[in-house]
mmCIF file of C-alpha atoms in Angstrom:
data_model
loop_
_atom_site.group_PDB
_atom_site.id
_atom_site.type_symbol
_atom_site.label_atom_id
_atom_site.label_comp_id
_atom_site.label_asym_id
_atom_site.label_seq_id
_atom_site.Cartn_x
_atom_site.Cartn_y
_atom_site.Cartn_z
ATOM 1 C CA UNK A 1 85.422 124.162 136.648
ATOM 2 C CA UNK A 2 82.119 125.833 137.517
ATOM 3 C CA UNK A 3 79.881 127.543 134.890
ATOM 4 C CA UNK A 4 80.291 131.339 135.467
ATOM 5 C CA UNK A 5 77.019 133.290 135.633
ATOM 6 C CA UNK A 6 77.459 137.095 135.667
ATOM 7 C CA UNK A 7 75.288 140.469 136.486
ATOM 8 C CA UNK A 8 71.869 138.084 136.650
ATOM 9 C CA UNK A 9 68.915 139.059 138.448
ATOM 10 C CA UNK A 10 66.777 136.530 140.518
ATOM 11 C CA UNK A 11 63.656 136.952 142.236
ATOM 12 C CA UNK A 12 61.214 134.817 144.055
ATOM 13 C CA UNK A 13 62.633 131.816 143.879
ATOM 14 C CA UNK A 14 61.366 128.881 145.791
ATOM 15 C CA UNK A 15 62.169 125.284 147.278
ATOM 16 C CA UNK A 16 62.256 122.727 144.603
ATOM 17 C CA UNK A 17 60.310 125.050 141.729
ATOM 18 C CA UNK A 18 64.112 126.619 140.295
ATOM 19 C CA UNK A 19 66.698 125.899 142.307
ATOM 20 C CA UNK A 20 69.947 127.339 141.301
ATOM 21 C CA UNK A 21 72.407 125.427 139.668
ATOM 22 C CA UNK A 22 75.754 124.876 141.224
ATOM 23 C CA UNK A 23 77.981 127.328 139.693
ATOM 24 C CA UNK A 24 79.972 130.841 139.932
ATOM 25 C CA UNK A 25 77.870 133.635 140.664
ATOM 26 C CA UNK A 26 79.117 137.223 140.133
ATOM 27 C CA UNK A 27 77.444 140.497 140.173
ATOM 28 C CA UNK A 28 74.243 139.260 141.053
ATOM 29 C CA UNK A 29 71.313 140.130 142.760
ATOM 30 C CA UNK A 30 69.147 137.503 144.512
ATOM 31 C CA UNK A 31 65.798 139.227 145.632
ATOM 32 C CA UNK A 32 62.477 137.843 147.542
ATOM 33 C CA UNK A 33 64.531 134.442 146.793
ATOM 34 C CA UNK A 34 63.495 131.290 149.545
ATOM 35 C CA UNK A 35 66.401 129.459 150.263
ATOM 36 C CA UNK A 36 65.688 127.727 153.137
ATOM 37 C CA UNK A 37 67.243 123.787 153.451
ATOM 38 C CA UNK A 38 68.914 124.722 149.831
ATOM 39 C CA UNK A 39 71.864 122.809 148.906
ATOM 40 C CA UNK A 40 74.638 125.788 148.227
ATOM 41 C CA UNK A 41 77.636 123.022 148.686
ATOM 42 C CA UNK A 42 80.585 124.177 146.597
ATOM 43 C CA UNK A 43 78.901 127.517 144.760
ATOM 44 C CA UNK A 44 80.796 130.321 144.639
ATOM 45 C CA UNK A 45 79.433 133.887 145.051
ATOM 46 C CA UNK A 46 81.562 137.098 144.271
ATOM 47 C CA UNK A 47 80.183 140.394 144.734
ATOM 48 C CA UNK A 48 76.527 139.595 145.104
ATOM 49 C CA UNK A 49 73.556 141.043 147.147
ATOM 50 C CA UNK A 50 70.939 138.811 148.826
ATOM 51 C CA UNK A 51 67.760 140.955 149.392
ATOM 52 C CA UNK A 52 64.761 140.017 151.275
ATOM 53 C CA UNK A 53 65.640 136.373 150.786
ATOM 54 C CA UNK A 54 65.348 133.075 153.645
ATOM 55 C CA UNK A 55 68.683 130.903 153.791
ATOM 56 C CA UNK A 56 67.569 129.221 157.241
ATOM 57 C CA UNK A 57 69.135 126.158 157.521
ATOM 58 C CA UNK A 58 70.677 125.870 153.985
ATOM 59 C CA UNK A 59 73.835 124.157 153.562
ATOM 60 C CA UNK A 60 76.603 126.315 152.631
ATOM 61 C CA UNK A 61 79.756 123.447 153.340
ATOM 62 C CA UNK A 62 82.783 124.949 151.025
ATOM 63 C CA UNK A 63 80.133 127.772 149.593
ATOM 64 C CA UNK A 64 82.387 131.027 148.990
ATOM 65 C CA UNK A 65 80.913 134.201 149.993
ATOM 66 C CA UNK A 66 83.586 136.857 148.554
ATOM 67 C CA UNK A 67 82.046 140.092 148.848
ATOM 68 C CA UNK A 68 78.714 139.405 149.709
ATOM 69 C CA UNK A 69 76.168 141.492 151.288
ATOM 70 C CA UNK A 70 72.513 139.843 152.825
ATOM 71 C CA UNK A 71 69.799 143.028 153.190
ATOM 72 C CA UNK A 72 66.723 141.804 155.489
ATOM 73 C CA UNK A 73 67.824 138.369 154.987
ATOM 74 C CA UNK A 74 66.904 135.306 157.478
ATOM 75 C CA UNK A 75 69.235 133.095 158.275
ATOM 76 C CA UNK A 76 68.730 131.209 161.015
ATOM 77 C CA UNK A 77 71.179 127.980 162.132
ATOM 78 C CA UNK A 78 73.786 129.075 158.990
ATOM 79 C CA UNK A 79 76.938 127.362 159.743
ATOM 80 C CA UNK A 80 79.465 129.967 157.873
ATOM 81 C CA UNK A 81 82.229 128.110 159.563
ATOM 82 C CA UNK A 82 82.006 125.277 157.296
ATOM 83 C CA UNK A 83 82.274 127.614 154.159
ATOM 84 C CA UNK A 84 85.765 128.125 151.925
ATOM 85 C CA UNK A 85 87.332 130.867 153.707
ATOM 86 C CA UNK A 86 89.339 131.885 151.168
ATOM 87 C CA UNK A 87 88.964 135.399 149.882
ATOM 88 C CA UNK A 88 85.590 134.814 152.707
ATOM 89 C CA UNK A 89 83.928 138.745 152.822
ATOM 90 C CA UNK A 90 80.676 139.446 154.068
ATOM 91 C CA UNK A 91 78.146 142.085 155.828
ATOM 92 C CA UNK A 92 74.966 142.257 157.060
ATOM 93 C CA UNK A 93 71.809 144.617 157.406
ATOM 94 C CA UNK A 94 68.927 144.105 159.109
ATOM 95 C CA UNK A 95 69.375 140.582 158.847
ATOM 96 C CA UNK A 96 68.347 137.763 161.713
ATOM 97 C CA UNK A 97 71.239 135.481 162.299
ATOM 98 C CA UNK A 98 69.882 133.441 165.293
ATOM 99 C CA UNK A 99 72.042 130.093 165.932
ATOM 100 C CA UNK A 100 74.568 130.527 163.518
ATOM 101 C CA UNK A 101 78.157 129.706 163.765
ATOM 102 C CA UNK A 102 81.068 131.914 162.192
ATOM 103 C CA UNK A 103 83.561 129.788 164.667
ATOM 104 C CA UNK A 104 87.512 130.566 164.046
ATOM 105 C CA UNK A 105 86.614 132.628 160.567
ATOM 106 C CA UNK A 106 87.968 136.346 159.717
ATOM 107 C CA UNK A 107 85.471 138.954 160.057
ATOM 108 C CA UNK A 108 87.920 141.977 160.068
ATOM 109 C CA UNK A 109 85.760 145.142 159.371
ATOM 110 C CA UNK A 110 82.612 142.895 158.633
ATOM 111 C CA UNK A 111 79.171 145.043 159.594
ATOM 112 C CA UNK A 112 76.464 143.433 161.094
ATOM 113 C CA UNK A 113 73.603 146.812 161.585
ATOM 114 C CA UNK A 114 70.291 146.218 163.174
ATOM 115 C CA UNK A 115 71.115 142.897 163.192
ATOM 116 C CA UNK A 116 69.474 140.413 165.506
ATOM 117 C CA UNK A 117 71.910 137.536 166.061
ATOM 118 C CA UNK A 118 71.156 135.411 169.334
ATOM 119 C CA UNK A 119 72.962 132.353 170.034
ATOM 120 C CA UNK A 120 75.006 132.827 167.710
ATOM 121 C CA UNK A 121 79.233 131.158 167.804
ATOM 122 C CA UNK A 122 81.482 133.490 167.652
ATOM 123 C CA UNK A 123 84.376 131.735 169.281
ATOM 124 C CA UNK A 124 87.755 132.014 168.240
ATOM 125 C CA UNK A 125 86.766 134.457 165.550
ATOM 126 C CA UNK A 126 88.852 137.694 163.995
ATOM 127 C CA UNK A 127 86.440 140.198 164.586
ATOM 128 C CA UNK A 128 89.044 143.215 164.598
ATOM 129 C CA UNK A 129 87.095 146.017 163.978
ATOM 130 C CA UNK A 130 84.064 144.538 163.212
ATOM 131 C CA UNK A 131 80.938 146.982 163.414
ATOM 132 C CA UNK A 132 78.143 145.760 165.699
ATOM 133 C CA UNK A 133 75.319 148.884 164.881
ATOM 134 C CA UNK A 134 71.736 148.455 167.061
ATOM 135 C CA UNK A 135 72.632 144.645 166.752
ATOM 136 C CA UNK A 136 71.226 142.397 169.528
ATOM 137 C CA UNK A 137 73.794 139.933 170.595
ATOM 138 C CA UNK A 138 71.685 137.800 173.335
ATOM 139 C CA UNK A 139 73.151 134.881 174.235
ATOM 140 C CA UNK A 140 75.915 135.051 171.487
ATOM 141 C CA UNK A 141 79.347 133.144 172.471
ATOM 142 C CA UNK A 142 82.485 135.652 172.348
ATOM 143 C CA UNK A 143 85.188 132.984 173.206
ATOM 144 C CA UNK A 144 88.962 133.631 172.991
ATOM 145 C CA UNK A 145 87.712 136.220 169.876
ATOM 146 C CA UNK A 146 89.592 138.661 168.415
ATOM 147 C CA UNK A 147 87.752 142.129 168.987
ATOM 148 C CA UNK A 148 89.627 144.849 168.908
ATOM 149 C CA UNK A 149 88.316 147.744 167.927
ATOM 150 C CA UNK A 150 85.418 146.294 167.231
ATOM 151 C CA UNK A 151 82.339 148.807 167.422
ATOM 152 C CA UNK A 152 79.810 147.700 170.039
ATOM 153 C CA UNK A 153 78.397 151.313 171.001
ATOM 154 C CA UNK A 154 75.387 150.511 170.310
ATOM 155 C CA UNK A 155 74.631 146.561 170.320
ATOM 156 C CA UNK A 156 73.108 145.477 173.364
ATOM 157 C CA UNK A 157 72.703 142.191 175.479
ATOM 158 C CA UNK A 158 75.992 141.014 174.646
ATOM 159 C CA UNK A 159 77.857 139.466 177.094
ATOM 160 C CA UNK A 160 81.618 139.063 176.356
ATOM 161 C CA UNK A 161 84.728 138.370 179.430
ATOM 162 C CA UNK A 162 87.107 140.521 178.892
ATOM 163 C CA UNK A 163 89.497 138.178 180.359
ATOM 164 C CA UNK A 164 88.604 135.290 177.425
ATOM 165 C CA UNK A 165 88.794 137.770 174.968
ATOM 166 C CA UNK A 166 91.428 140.360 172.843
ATOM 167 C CA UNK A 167 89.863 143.896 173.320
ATOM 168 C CA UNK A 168 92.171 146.305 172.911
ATOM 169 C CA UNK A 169 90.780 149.553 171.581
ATOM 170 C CA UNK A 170 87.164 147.677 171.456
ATOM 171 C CA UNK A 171 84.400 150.078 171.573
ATOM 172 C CA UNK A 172 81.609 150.466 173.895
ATOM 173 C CA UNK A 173 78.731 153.235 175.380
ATOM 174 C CA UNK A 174 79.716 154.049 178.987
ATOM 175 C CA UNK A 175 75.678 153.358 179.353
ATOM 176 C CA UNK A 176 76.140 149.900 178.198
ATOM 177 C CA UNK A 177 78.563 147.965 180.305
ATOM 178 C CA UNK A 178 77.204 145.511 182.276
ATOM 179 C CA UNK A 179 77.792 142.864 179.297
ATOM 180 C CA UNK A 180 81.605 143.469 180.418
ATOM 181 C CA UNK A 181 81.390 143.216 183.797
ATOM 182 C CA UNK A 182 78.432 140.347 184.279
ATOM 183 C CA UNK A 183 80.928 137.043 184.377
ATOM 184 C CA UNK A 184 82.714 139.226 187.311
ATOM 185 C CA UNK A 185 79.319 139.018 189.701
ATOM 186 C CA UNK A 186 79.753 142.590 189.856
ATOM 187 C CA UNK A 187 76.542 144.425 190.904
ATOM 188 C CA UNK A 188 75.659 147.844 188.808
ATOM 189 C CA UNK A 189 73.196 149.998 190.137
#
């Protein structure tokens, strides 16, 4: 059983000087923290807010994230597939997500606005209406996903086959289509 810590505030944290200790955390607020390379393996996190905080390359293997919102967060190379999906809940704002995998998880409804998140796996993942807001999407991997009606009006360089892909009722701006049509060497001039 994991020690429960509740409605805590934590700022500036750094590598090494006061790492967290592996418990429950709910109702917190995590702010200016450095994460980066932390060990998050088995902690639990329920309705908490990561502000302004690095969790490049941490290792969240069976870390919960129920309810969990990261503000101008980096988090580059966070494998969120390799999390406990149970109860799994998430968004994003203006956070970087570069080469990051959320392969085969549920996403349903998850936001992800003015987002940068290139490279990043998104195959075989429930992304049914999922909200992609001034998100840049180069070179992310949209593989036999789940996106319908999924919001991509305004996300751009994405580059998603239709034909791989569930997209019924999927969003996007008539201005912004070539990300459908490029895997069909289809020229649009």
């Amino acid at each position: 059983m994991l020690k429960s810590i509740e409605n805590e505030r934590f700022e500036k944290l750094k590598p090494n000087e006061s790492p967290l200790t592996k418990a429950e955390y709910d109702f917190c607020q995590f702010i200016d923290c450095d994460f980066s390379q932390a060990n998050f393996r088995d902690f639990v996190f329920s309705e908490c807010t990561f502000t302004n905080c690095n969790l490049s390359n941490a290792n969240i293997s069976n870390c919960a994230f129920k309810d969990v919102s990261f503000v101008n967060c980096k988090a580059l190379g966070l494998q969120f597939a390799h999390c406990n999906t149970f109860l799994f809940e998430v968004n994003f704002k203006s956070c970087i997500l570069n080469h990051s995998s959320f392969y085969k998880l549920n996403l349903k409804k998850t936001s992800f606005e003015n987002c940068t998140i290139e490279e990043t796996d998104f195959v075989e993942t429930n992304l049914t209406e999922a909200v992609f807001k001034n998100s840049n999407l180069a070179g992310a991997i949209f593989e036999n996903s789940n996106l319908e009606k999924a919001d991509f009006r305004t996300a751009h360089n994405f580059r998603i086959n239709p034909s791989t892909n569930r997209m019924t009722k999927a969003l996007f701006a008539s201005d912004n289509l070539t990300g459908l049509l490029s895997d069909f060497k289809i020229i649009i001039k």
